[in-house]
Coordinates of N, CA and C in Angstrom, one line a residue:
M17 N 0.1 12.2 4.1 CA 0.5 10.6 3.7 C -0.3 10.5 2.9
G18 N -0.3 9.0 1.6 CA -0.7 8.9 0.3 C -1.9 8.4 1.2
M19 N -3.6 8.4 0.3 CA -3.9 7.6 0.5 C -4.3 5.9 0.7
E20 N -3.6 5.8 0.2 CA -3.1 4.3 -0.1 C -2.4 3.8 1.1
L21 N -1.8 4.7 1.5 CA -0.5 3.9 2.9 C -2.3 4.2 3.9
I22 N -2.9 5.6 3.7 CA -3.9 5.4 5.2 C -4.8 4.1 5.0
S23 N -5.0 3.8 3.9 CA -5.8 2.6 3.5 C -5.8 1.5 4.6
E24 N -4.3 1.4 3.2 CA -3.5 -0.3 4.1 C -3.4 -0.3 5.6
K25 N -2.8 1.1 6.4 CA -3.1 1.0 7.9 C -5.0 0.9 8.3
K26 N -5.8 1.2 7.7 CA -6.4 0.9 8.4 C -7.6 -0.4 7.5
K27 N -6.7 -0.6 6.9 CA -6.7 -2.9 6.8 C -6.8 -4.1 7.9
Q28 N -5.1 -2.8 8.2 CA -4.8 -4.2 8.4 C -5.2 -4.2 10.5
I29 N -5.7 -2.6 10.3 CA -6.0 -2.9 11.7 C -7.5 -3.6 12.3
E30 N -8.3 -3.8 11.0 CA -9.3 -4.0 11.2 C -8.7 -5.4 10.9
M31 N -8.1 -5.8 10.7 CA -7.5 -7.6 10.9 C -7.7 -7.9 11.9
L32 N -7.0 -7.1 12.9 CA -6.3 -7.5 14.0 C -7.9 -7.2 14.5
I33 N -8.7 -6.6 14.4 CA -9.9 -6.7 15.1 C -10.8 -8.1 15.0
D34 N -10.6 -8.1 14.0 CA -11.3 -9.9 13.5 C -10.5 -10.7 14.1
E35 N -8.7 -11.0 14.8 CA -9.1 -11.6 14.8 C -9.0 -12.0 16.4
L36 N -8.8 -11.1 17.0 CA -9.7 -10.7 17.8 C -10.7 -11.1 18.5
E37 N -11.9 -10.8 17.4 CA -13.6 -10.9 17.7 C -13.7 -12.8 17.4
D38 N -13.3 -12.8 16.4 CA -13.2 -15.0 17.0 C -13.1 -16.1 18.3
N39 N -14.4 -15.8 18.1 CA -15.1 -16.5 19.4 C -14.1 -17.7 20.2
G40 N -13.2 -18.2 19.2 CA -12.3 -19.4 19.4 C -11.3 -19.4 19.9
A41 N -10.6 -18.2 19.9 CA -9.6 -17.2 20.1 C -9.0 -17.2 20.9
S42 N -7.7 -18.5 21.7 CA -7.5 -19.0 23.1 C -6.8 -17.6 23.6
E43 N -7.1 -18.2 25.1 CA -5.8 -16.8 26.0 C -4.6 -16.2 25.2
Y44 N -3.7 -18.2 25.0 CA -2.6 -17.0 24.5 C -2.7 -16.8 23.1
S45 N -4.2 -17.2 22.1 CA -3.8 -16.1 20.8 C -4.6 -14.7 21.2
M46 N -4.9 -14.5 22.3 CA -5.3 -13.4 22.5 C -3.9 -12.7 22.7
Y47 N -2.6 -13.4 23.4 CA -1.9 -12.6 23.7 C -1.3 -12.3 23.0
G48 N -1.4 -12.6 22.0 CA -1.1 -12.3 20.7 C -0.8 -11.9 19.8
S49 N -2.4 -11.1 20.2 CA -2.4 -10.4 19.7 C -2.2 -9.2 20.1
L50 N -2.6 -9.0 20.9 CA -1.5 -7.9 21.6 C -0.5 -7.5 21.3
I51 N 0.0 -8.5 21.5 CA 1.5 -7.9 21.0 C 1.6 -7.0 19.7
K52 N 1.3 -8.6 18.6 CA 1.0 -7.4 17.1 C 0.5 -6.3 17.2
S53 N -0.6 -5.9 17.8 CA -1.5 -4.9 17.5 C -0.4 -3.7 18.8
K54 N 0.9 -3.8 19.2 CA 0.8 -3.5 19.7 C 2.9 -2.5 19.1
E55 N 3.1 -3.9 18.4 CA 3.9 -4.0 17.9 C 4.1 -2.8 16.3
Y56 N 2.6 -3.5 15.4 CA 1.7 -2.7 14.8 C 1.4 -1.2 15.2
V57 N 1.6 -0.6 15.9 CA 0.7 0.3 15.9 C 2.8 1.5 16.5
K58 N 3.3 0.9 16.9 CA 4.9 1.3 17.3 C 5.3 1.5 16.0
S59 N 5.1 0.3 15.9 CA 6.1 0.3 13.5 C 4.5 1.5 12.9
H60 N 3.5 1.3 12.7 CA 3.5 2.0 11.4 C 2.8 3.5 12.4
I61 N 2.4 3.9 13.5 CA 1.4 4.5 13.8 C 2.5 5.5 14.4
G62 N 3.7 4.9 15.4 CA 4.4 5.8 16.0 C 5.0 5.9 17.8
E63 N 5.0 5.4 18.6 CA 5.0 5.5 20.1 C 4.3 6.4 20.5
D64 N 4.7 7.9 19.7 CA 3.9 9.4 20.6 C 3.2 9.7 20.2
N65 N 1.9 8.1 20.9 CA 0.2 8.8 20.8 C -0.2 8.1 22.2
E66 N -1.4 8.3 22.7 CA -2.4 8.0 23.4 C -2.7 6.3 23.3
F67 N -3.1 6.5 21.7 CA -2.8 5.1 21.1 C -2.2 4.2 21.8
F68 N -0.3 4.1 21.3 CA 0.4 3.3 21.3 C 0.3 3.2 23.0
W69 N 0.3 4.0 24.2 CA 0.8 4.1 25.1 C -1.2 3.3 25.9
A70 N -1.8 3.7 25.7 CA -3.0 2.5 25.7 C -2.9 1.5 25.9
I71 N -2.5 0.9 24.2 CA -2.3 -0.4 24.1 C -1.4 -1.0 25.0
S72 N -0.1 -0.9 25.1 CA 0.8 -1.2 25.7 C 0.6 -0.9 27.3
S73 N -0.9 -0.1 27.7 CA -0.5 -0.5 29.4 C -1.1 -1.8 29.4
L74 N -1.8 -2.7 29.2 CA -2.6 -3.5 29.1 C -2.0 -4.7 29.2
E75 N -2.1 -6.0 30.1 CA -0.8 -6.7 30.1 C -2.2 -8.1 30.7
D76 N -0.9 -9.2 30.6 CA -1.3 -10.5 31.1 C -3.3 -10.5 31.4
G77 N -4.6 -11.7 30.9 CA -5.5 -11.6 31.6 C -6.7 -10.2 31.2
F78 N -6.2 -9.2 30.4 CA -6.7 -8.4 29.4 C -8.5 -8.9 29.7
A79 N -9.2 -7.4 28.9 CA -10.2 -7.8 28.8 C -9.8 -7.3 27.1
K80 N -10.4 -8.6 26.7 CA -9.7 -8.6 24.9 C -10.9 -7.4 24.7
E81 N -12.4 -6.9 25.0 CA -12.8 -6.2 24.3 C -12.2 -4.6 24.0
K82 N -11.5 -4.3 25.5 CA -10.2 -3.1 25.6 C -9.8 -3.0 24.4
L83 N -9.2 -3.8 24.1 CA -8.3 -4.1 23.3 C -8.9 -4.1 21.6
V84 N -10.5 -4.1 21.6 CA -11.4 -4.3 20.4 C -11.2 -2.9 20.5
A85 N -11.8 -2.2 21.4 CA -12.3 -0.3 21.6 C -11.7 -0.3 21.4
L86 N -10.0 -0.5 21.5 CA -8.7 1.1 21.4 C -8.6 1.3 19.8
L87 N -8.2 -0.1 19.2 CA -8.6 -0.4 18.0 C -9.4 0.4 17.3
K88 N -10.5 -0.2 17.2 CA -11.5 0.5 16.2 C -12.0 1.7 16.8
S89 N -11.2 2.3 17.7 CA -11.1 3.9 18.6 C -9.7 4.2 17.0
L90 N -7.8 3.5 17.1 CA -7.9 3.7 16.4 C -8.3 4.0 14.5
S91 N -9.0 3.1 13.8 CA -9.4 3.0 13.0 C -10.1 4.2 12.7
Q92 N -11.4 4.2 13.5 CA -11.8 6.0 13.1 C -10.9 6.7 12.6
Y93 N -10.5 6.7 14.1 CA -9.3 8.2 14.0 C -8.9 8.1 13.0
I94 N -7.9 7.2 11.9 CA -7.3 7.1 10.6 C -8.5 7.4 9.9
E95 N -9.6 6.9 9.3 CA -10.6 7.0 8.7 C -11.4 8.7 8.5
E96 N -11.2 9.4 9.4 CA -11.5 10.4 9.8 C -10.2 11.0 9.7
G97 N -9.1 10.8 8.8 CA -8.1 12.5 8.3 C -7.3 12.5 9.7
L98 N -7.1 12.3 10.3 CA -6.6 12.9 11.9 C -6.0 12.4 12.1
L99 N -4.2 10.8 11.4 CA -3.6 10.6 11.0 C -2.9 11.2 9.8
T100 N -1.9 12.0 10.0 CA -1.4 12.7 8.3 C 0.0 12.4 9.0
Q101 N 0.4 12.1 9.5 CA 2.4 11.5 9.2 C 2.4 10.7 9.8
S102 N 3.9 9.6 9.0 CA 3.5 8.8 8.6 C 4.4 8.3 9.8
S103 N 4.8 7.1 10.6 CA 5.5 6.9 12.1 C 6.8 7.7 11.8
P104 N 7.4 7.8 12.6 CA 9.4 7.8 12.5 C 10.0 7.1 11.8
K105 N 9.5 4.9 12.3 CA 10.1 4.7 11.2 C 10.1 4.4 10.4
E106 N 9.1 4.4 9.3 CA 8.1 5.0 8.0 C 9.6 6.4 7.5
L107 N 9.1 7.3 8.4 CA 10.4 8.4 7.9 C 11.3 8.1 7.8
A108 N 12.0 7.4 8.2 CA 12.9 8.2 8.5 C 13.4 6.1 6.6
A109 N 13.4 5.7 6.4 CA 13.5 4.6 6.0 C 12.7 5.3 4.7
Q110 N 11.9 6.1 4.3 CA 11.4 7.0 3.3 C 12.6 8.1 2.7
E111 N 13.1 8.8 3.8 CA 14.5 9.9 4.0 C 15.4 8.8 2.7
I112 N 16.3 7.1 4.2 CA 17.2 6.7 3.1 C 16.7 6.4 2.0
A113 N 15.1 5.8 1.1 CA 15.2 5.7 -0.4 C 15.6 6.7 -1.2
S114 N 15.2 8.1 -0.5 CA 15.6 8.7 -1.3 C 16.0 10.2 -1.8
E115 N 16.9 9.0 -0.1 CA 18.8 9.9 -0.7 C 18.9 9.2 -2.2
T116 N 19.7 7.7 -1.2 CA 19.9 6.7 -2.1 C 19.3 6.9 -3.9
L117 N 17.9 7.1 -3.9 CA 17.9 6.7 -5.2 C 17.9 8.2 -5.5
S118 N 19.0 9.2 -4.8 CA 19.1 10.6 -5.8 C 20.2 10.2 -5.7
Q119 N 20.8 9.4 -4.5 CA 23.3 9.5 -5.1 C 22.4 8.9 -6.5
A120 N 21.9 7.3 -7.7 CA 22.0 6.6 -8.0 C 22.1 7.1 -9.1
L121 N 20.7 8.6 -9.4 CA 20.8 9.8 -10.9 C 22.0 10.2 -10.5
S122 N 22.8 11.0 -9.7 CA 24.1 11.8 -9.8 C 25.4 10.9 -9.9
I123 N 25.4 9.6 -9.4 CA 26.0 9.0 -10.2 C 25.9 8.7 -11.8
L124 N 24.2 8.9 -12.6 CA 24.5 8.9 -13.6 C 25.0 9.4 -14.2
K125 N 25.0 11.7 -13.9 CA 25.5 12.7 -14.6 C 26.6 12.8 -14.9
D126 N 27.1 11.7 -13.8 CA 28.8 11.9 -13.7 C 29.2 10.7 -14.9
N127 N 29.8 11.2 -15.8 CA 29.9 10.6 -17.3 C 31.6 9.4 -17.5
S128 N 31.3 9.6 -16.3 CA 32.7 8.8 -16.1 C 32.0 7.7 -14.9
N129 N 32.1 7.6 -14.9 CA 30.7 6.6 -14.1 C 30.4 6.1 -14.8
H130 N 30.3 4.5 -15.3 CA 28.7 2.9 -15.7 C 28.1 3.2 -14.9
P131 N 26.9 3.2 -15.1 CA 25.3 3.0 -15.2 C 24.8 2.2 -14.8
A132 N 26.4 1.1 -14.3 CA 25.6 -0.8 -13.5 C 26.0 -0.1 -12.0
A133 N 26.8 1.0 -11.8 CA 27.2 1.4 -10.2 C 25.4 2.1 -9.6
A134 N 24.4 2.9 -10.2 CA 23.6 3.5 -10.3 C 22.7 1.8 -10.4
C135 N 22.1 1.4 -10.6 CA 21.3 -0.1 -11.2 C 21.5 -0.4 -10.4
F136 N 22.7 -1.2 -9.5 CA 22.9 -2.1 -8.9 C 22.3 -1.3 -7.4
L137 N 22.4 0.4 -7.2 CA 22.6 1.4 -6.1 C 20.9 1.1 -5.9
A138 N 20.2 1.1 -7.4 CA 18.8 1.1 -7.3 C 18.4 0.3 -7.4
G139 N 18.5 -0.7 -7.6 CA 18.0 -2.3 -7.2 C 18.4 -2.3 -5.4
A140 N 19.7 -2.3 -4.4 CA 19.8 -2.8 -3.7 C 18.6 -2.5 -2.9
T141 N 17.9 -0.8 -2.4 CA 17.1 0.4 -2.3 C 16.2 -0.6 -2.5
L142 N 15.7 -1.2 -4.0 CA 14.4 -1.9 -4.2 C 13.6 -3.0 -3.4
E143 N 15.0 -3.8 -3.2 CA 14.9 -4.8 -1.9 C 15.0 -4.7 -0.6
N144 N 15.8 -4.5 -0.5 CA 15.4 -3.3 1.1 C 14.3 -2.8 1.2
Y145 N 13.2 -2.4 0.5 CA 11.8 -2.6 1.0 C 11.4 -3.3 0.6
L146 N 11.4 -4.6 -0.3 CA 10.4 -5.1 -0.2 C 10.1 -6.3 0.7
R147 N 12.0 -6.6 1.2 CA 11.9 -7.2 2.4 C 11.3 -6.8 3.5
S148 N 12.0 -5.8 4.1 CA 11.1 -4.8 4.3 C 9.7 -5.1 5.3
W149 N 8.5 -5.0 4.1 CA 7.5 -5.0 3.4 C 6.6 -6.0 4.1
V150 N 7.7 -7.3 4.0 CA 6.4 -8.9 3.8 C 6.9 -9.2 5.0
E151 N 8.3 -8.7 5.7 CA 8.7 -8.8 6.9 C 7.7 -7.9 8.0
R152 N 7.2 -7.4 7.9 CA 6.6 -6.3 8.3 C 5.0 -6.9 8.3
E153 N 4.4 -7.2 7.0 CA 3.0 -8.5 7.1 C 3.2 -10.2 7.7
Q154 N 4.5 -9.5 7.5 CA 4.1 -11.5 8.1 C 4.3 -12.4 7.4
I155 N 4.5 -12.2 6.2 CA 4.3 -13.4 4.4 C 5.5 -13.7 4.7
L156 N 5.3 -15.2 4.3 CA 6.2 -15.7 4.6 C 6.7 -16.0 2.5
V157 N 8.5 -16.3 2.5 CA 8.9 -15.8 1.4 C 9.7 -17.1 0.8
P158 N 9.3 -18.0 0.0 CA 10.4 -19.1 -0.8 C 11.5 -18.5 -0.4
A159 N 12.3 -19.5 0.3 CA 14.3 -19.7 -0.2 C 14.5 -20.3 -0.9
P160 N 15.1 -19.3 -1.6 CA 16.7 -18.1 -1.2 C 15.1 -17.2 -1.4
P161 N 15.4 -16.1 -0.4 CA 15.0 -14.8 -1.0 C 15.1 -14.1 -2.2
S162 N 14.5 -13.3 -2.8 CA 14.8 -12.5 -3.7 C 13.7 -11.2 -4.1
I163 N 14.3 -10.5 -4.8 CA 13.3 -9.0 -5.6 C 12.2 -9.8 -6.4
N164 N 12.3 -10.9 -6.8 CA 11.1 -11.7 -7.5 C 9.8 -12.6 -6.5
K165 N 10.5 -12.7 -6.1 CA 9.9 -13.4 -5.1 C 9.7 -12.7 -4.1
Y166 N 10.1 -11.9 -3.5 CA 9.4 -10.3 -2.5 C 7.8 -10.1 -3.6
A167 N 7.9 -9.8 -4.4 CA 7.6 -9.2 -5.8 C 6.0 -9.9 -5.9
E168 N 6.0 -10.9 -6.2 CA 5.3 -12.7 -6.0 C 4.3 -12.5 -4.9
V169 N 4.6 -12.9 -4.2 CA 4.6 -12.4 -2.5 C 3.3 -11.6 -2.0
L170 N 3.4 -10.2 -2.7 CA 3.0 -9.2 -2.5 C 2.0 -9.0 -3.3
K171 N 1.8 -10.0 -3.9 CA 1.2 -9.3 -5.5 C -0.1 -10.2 -5.1
K172 N 0.7 -11.9 -4.7 CA -0.3 -13.1 -4.2 C -1.3 -12.5 -3.4
N173 N -0.9 -11.5 -2.5 CA -1.2 -10.5 -0.8 C -2.2 -9.6 -1.3
K174 N -2.1 -8.9 -2.4 CA -3.2 -8.2 -3.2 C -2.5 -6.8 -2.5
K175 N -1.5 -6.5 -2.1 CA -0.5 -5.6 -1.9 C -0.1 -4.5 -2.8
I176 N 0.7 -5.9 -4.1 CA 0.8 -4.4 -5.3 C -0.1 -5.0 -6.4
T177 N 0.1 -4.6 -7.8 CA -0.9 -4.9 -8.6 C 0.1 -6.2 -9.9
P178 N -0.3 -6.6 -10.7 CA 0.3 -7.5 -12.2 C 1.5 -6.4 -13.0
Q179 N 0.9 -5.3 -13.3 CA 1.9 -4.2 -13.0 C 3.4 -3.2 -13.1
D180 N 3.4 -3.7 -11.2 CA 3.6 -3.5 -10.5 C 5.4 -4.4 -10.9
V181 N 4.2 -5.8 -10.3 CA 5.2 -7.3 -10.8 C 6.1 -6.9 -12.1
K182 N 5.7 -7.0 -13.3 CA 6.5 -6.6 -14.0 C 7.0 -5.4 -14.1
D183 N 6.6 -4.4 -13.7 CA 8.0 -3.4 -13.4 C 9.1 -3.8 -13.1
I184 N 8.8 -5.1 -11.7 CA 9.8 -5.4 -10.5 C 10.7 -6.3 -11.4
T185 N 10.1 -6.8 -12.0 CA 10.6 -7.9 -12.6 C 11.9 -7.0 -14.0
S186 N 11.0 -6.5 -14.5 CA 12.3 -5.8 -15.1 C 13.4 -5.2 -15.0
W187 N 13.3 -4.8 -13.1 CA 14.1 -3.4 -12.3 C 15.1 -4.6 -11.9
A188 N 14.0 -6.2 -12.2 CA 15.4 -7.1 -11.2 C 16.6 -7.6 -12.1
G189 N 15.5 -8.2 -12.8 CA 16.6 -8.1 -14.2 C 18.0 -7.1 -14.0
L190 N 18.1 -5.8 -14.5 CA 19.2 -5.2 -14.8 C 20.2 -5.4 -13.4
R191 N 19.5 -5.6 -12.7 CA 19.8 -5.3 -10.7 C 21.3 -6.4 -10.9
N192 N 20.2 -7.2 -11.1 CA 21.2 -8.6 -11.3 C 22.5 -9.1 -12.7
S193 N 21.9 -8.4 -13.7 CA 23.8 -8.2 -14.8 C 24.6 -8.1 -13.7
A194 N 24.1 -6.3 -13.4 CA 24.8 -5.5 -12.9 C 26.0 -6.2 -11.6
V195 N 25.6 -7.0 -10.9 CA 25.9 -7.5 -9.6 C 26.7 -8.7 -10.3
H196 N 25.8 -9.5 -12.0 CA 27.1 -10.6 -12.4 C 27.6 -9.7 -13.4
G197 N 28.3 -8.5 -13.2 CA 29.3 -7.8 -14.3 C 28.8 -8.5 -15.7
K198 N 27.5 -8.2 -15.8 CA 27.5 -7.6 -17.3 C 26.8 -6.8 -17.7
W199 N 28.3 -6.1 -17.9 CA 28.7 -4.5 -17.9 C 28.0 -4.6 -20.0
K200 N 27.5 -4.6 -20.2 CA 27.1 -4.8 -21.6 C 25.2 -4.8 -21.6
E201 N 24.8 -5.3 -20.8 CA 23.2 -5.4 -20.4 C 22.9 -4.2 -20.0
V202 N 24.0 -3.1 -19.1 CA 23.3 -1.7 -18.2 C 24.4 -0.9 -19.1
E203 N 24.6 -0.8 -20.1 CA 25.7 0.4 -20.6 C 25.0 1.3 -20.8
D204 N 23.2 0.9 -21.6 CA 22.5 2.3 -21.5 C 22.2 2.7 -20.3
K205 N 22.7 4.2 -20.4 CA 22.3 4.4 -18.8 C 21.0 5.7 -19.1
K206 N 19.4 6.2 -20.7 CA 19.3 5.5 -20.1 C 17.5 5.3 -19.5
R207 N 18.8 3.7 -20.0 CA 17.4 2.6 -19.4 C 17.2 2.4 -17.9
V208 N 19.0 2.6 -18.0 CA 19.2 2.6 -15.8 C 18.3 3.8 -15.1
E209 N 17.9 4.9 -16.4 CA 18.1 6.2 -15.6 C 16.0 6.2 -15.1
L210 N 15.8 5.4 -16.6 CA 14.7 4.8 -15.9 C 13.8 3.4 -15.3
M211 N 15.0 2.8 -14.4 CA 15.0 1.9 -13.9 C 14.8 2.9 -12.3
V212 N 15.4 4.0 -12.6 CA 16.0 5.2 -10.8 C 14.7 5.5 -11.2
E213 N 14.5 6.1 -11.5 CA 13.1 6.8 -12.0 C 11.5 6.4 -11.6
G214 N 12.1 4.6 -12.0 CA 10.3 4.0 -12.3 C 10.9 3.8 -9.8
I215 N 11.7 3.6 -9.4 CA 11.6 2.8 -8.5 C 11.1 4.0 -8.1
G216 N 11.7 4.9 -8.5 CA 11.3 6.6 -7.5 C 9.2 6.7 -7.6
L217 N 9.2 6.4 -8.9 CA 7.5 6.3 -8.5 C 6.4 5.2 -8.4
F218 N 7.5 4.1 -7.6 CA 6.8 3.2 -7.3 C 7.0 3.2 -5.4
A219 N 8.1 3.8 -5.8 CA 7.9 4.6 -4.3 C 7.3 5.7 -2.7
R220 N 6.9 6.4 -4.2 CA 5.5 7.2 -3.7 C 4.3 6.5 -4.2
K221 N 4.0 5.5 -4.6 CA 3.6 5.9 -4.8 C 2.3 4.4 -3.6
Y222 N 3.3 4.0 -2.8 CA 3.1 3.0 -2.1 C 4.0 3.5 -0.6
S223 N 4.5 4.7 -0.2 CA 5.2 5.5 0.6 C 5.7 4.9 0.8
L224 N 6.8 4.6 0.3 CA 8.6 4.2 0.5 C 8.9 5.1 1.2

């Protein structure tokens, strides 16, 4: 697992701990924190581990110290490098994305195909990932949602860099040209190939 992803998981868990340790938090917000903690561990750590089952066993009226202790132990577990695999859900997403980008490259190798097809496929892969990312982080996106809006809110929340946004904006432009049938703007095979490879690098950077 990449160091960026490990660091991000540890950061998210620490945010949940801070939320729980807020002395002004109500009983309802504590229960909400329990649900968020359970769902976060389920999605990003996995169900097949003791941390998930221990958190799932907590019920209404639980002592928040128990949940805080479990989350702190999980944070330490990650910090010590013991979490070496992505959750099943993350692994599935990575596999699908990798396969789709490989299909896009295969399309480009066949001279009978227009590069727009590969451009559209790669752009759809990027959009699906960014949408899942903001939903996972519970980040609000202005309507109507788009690749560029996903990128902007992720940058605002310090999830990606300004250079990432520039790259994503360029890829989104090519993808929109393909969607709207502006074939001349996506007929340069090398340019589309760089887009597909760039999305692949972005995917590996953030463990897509």
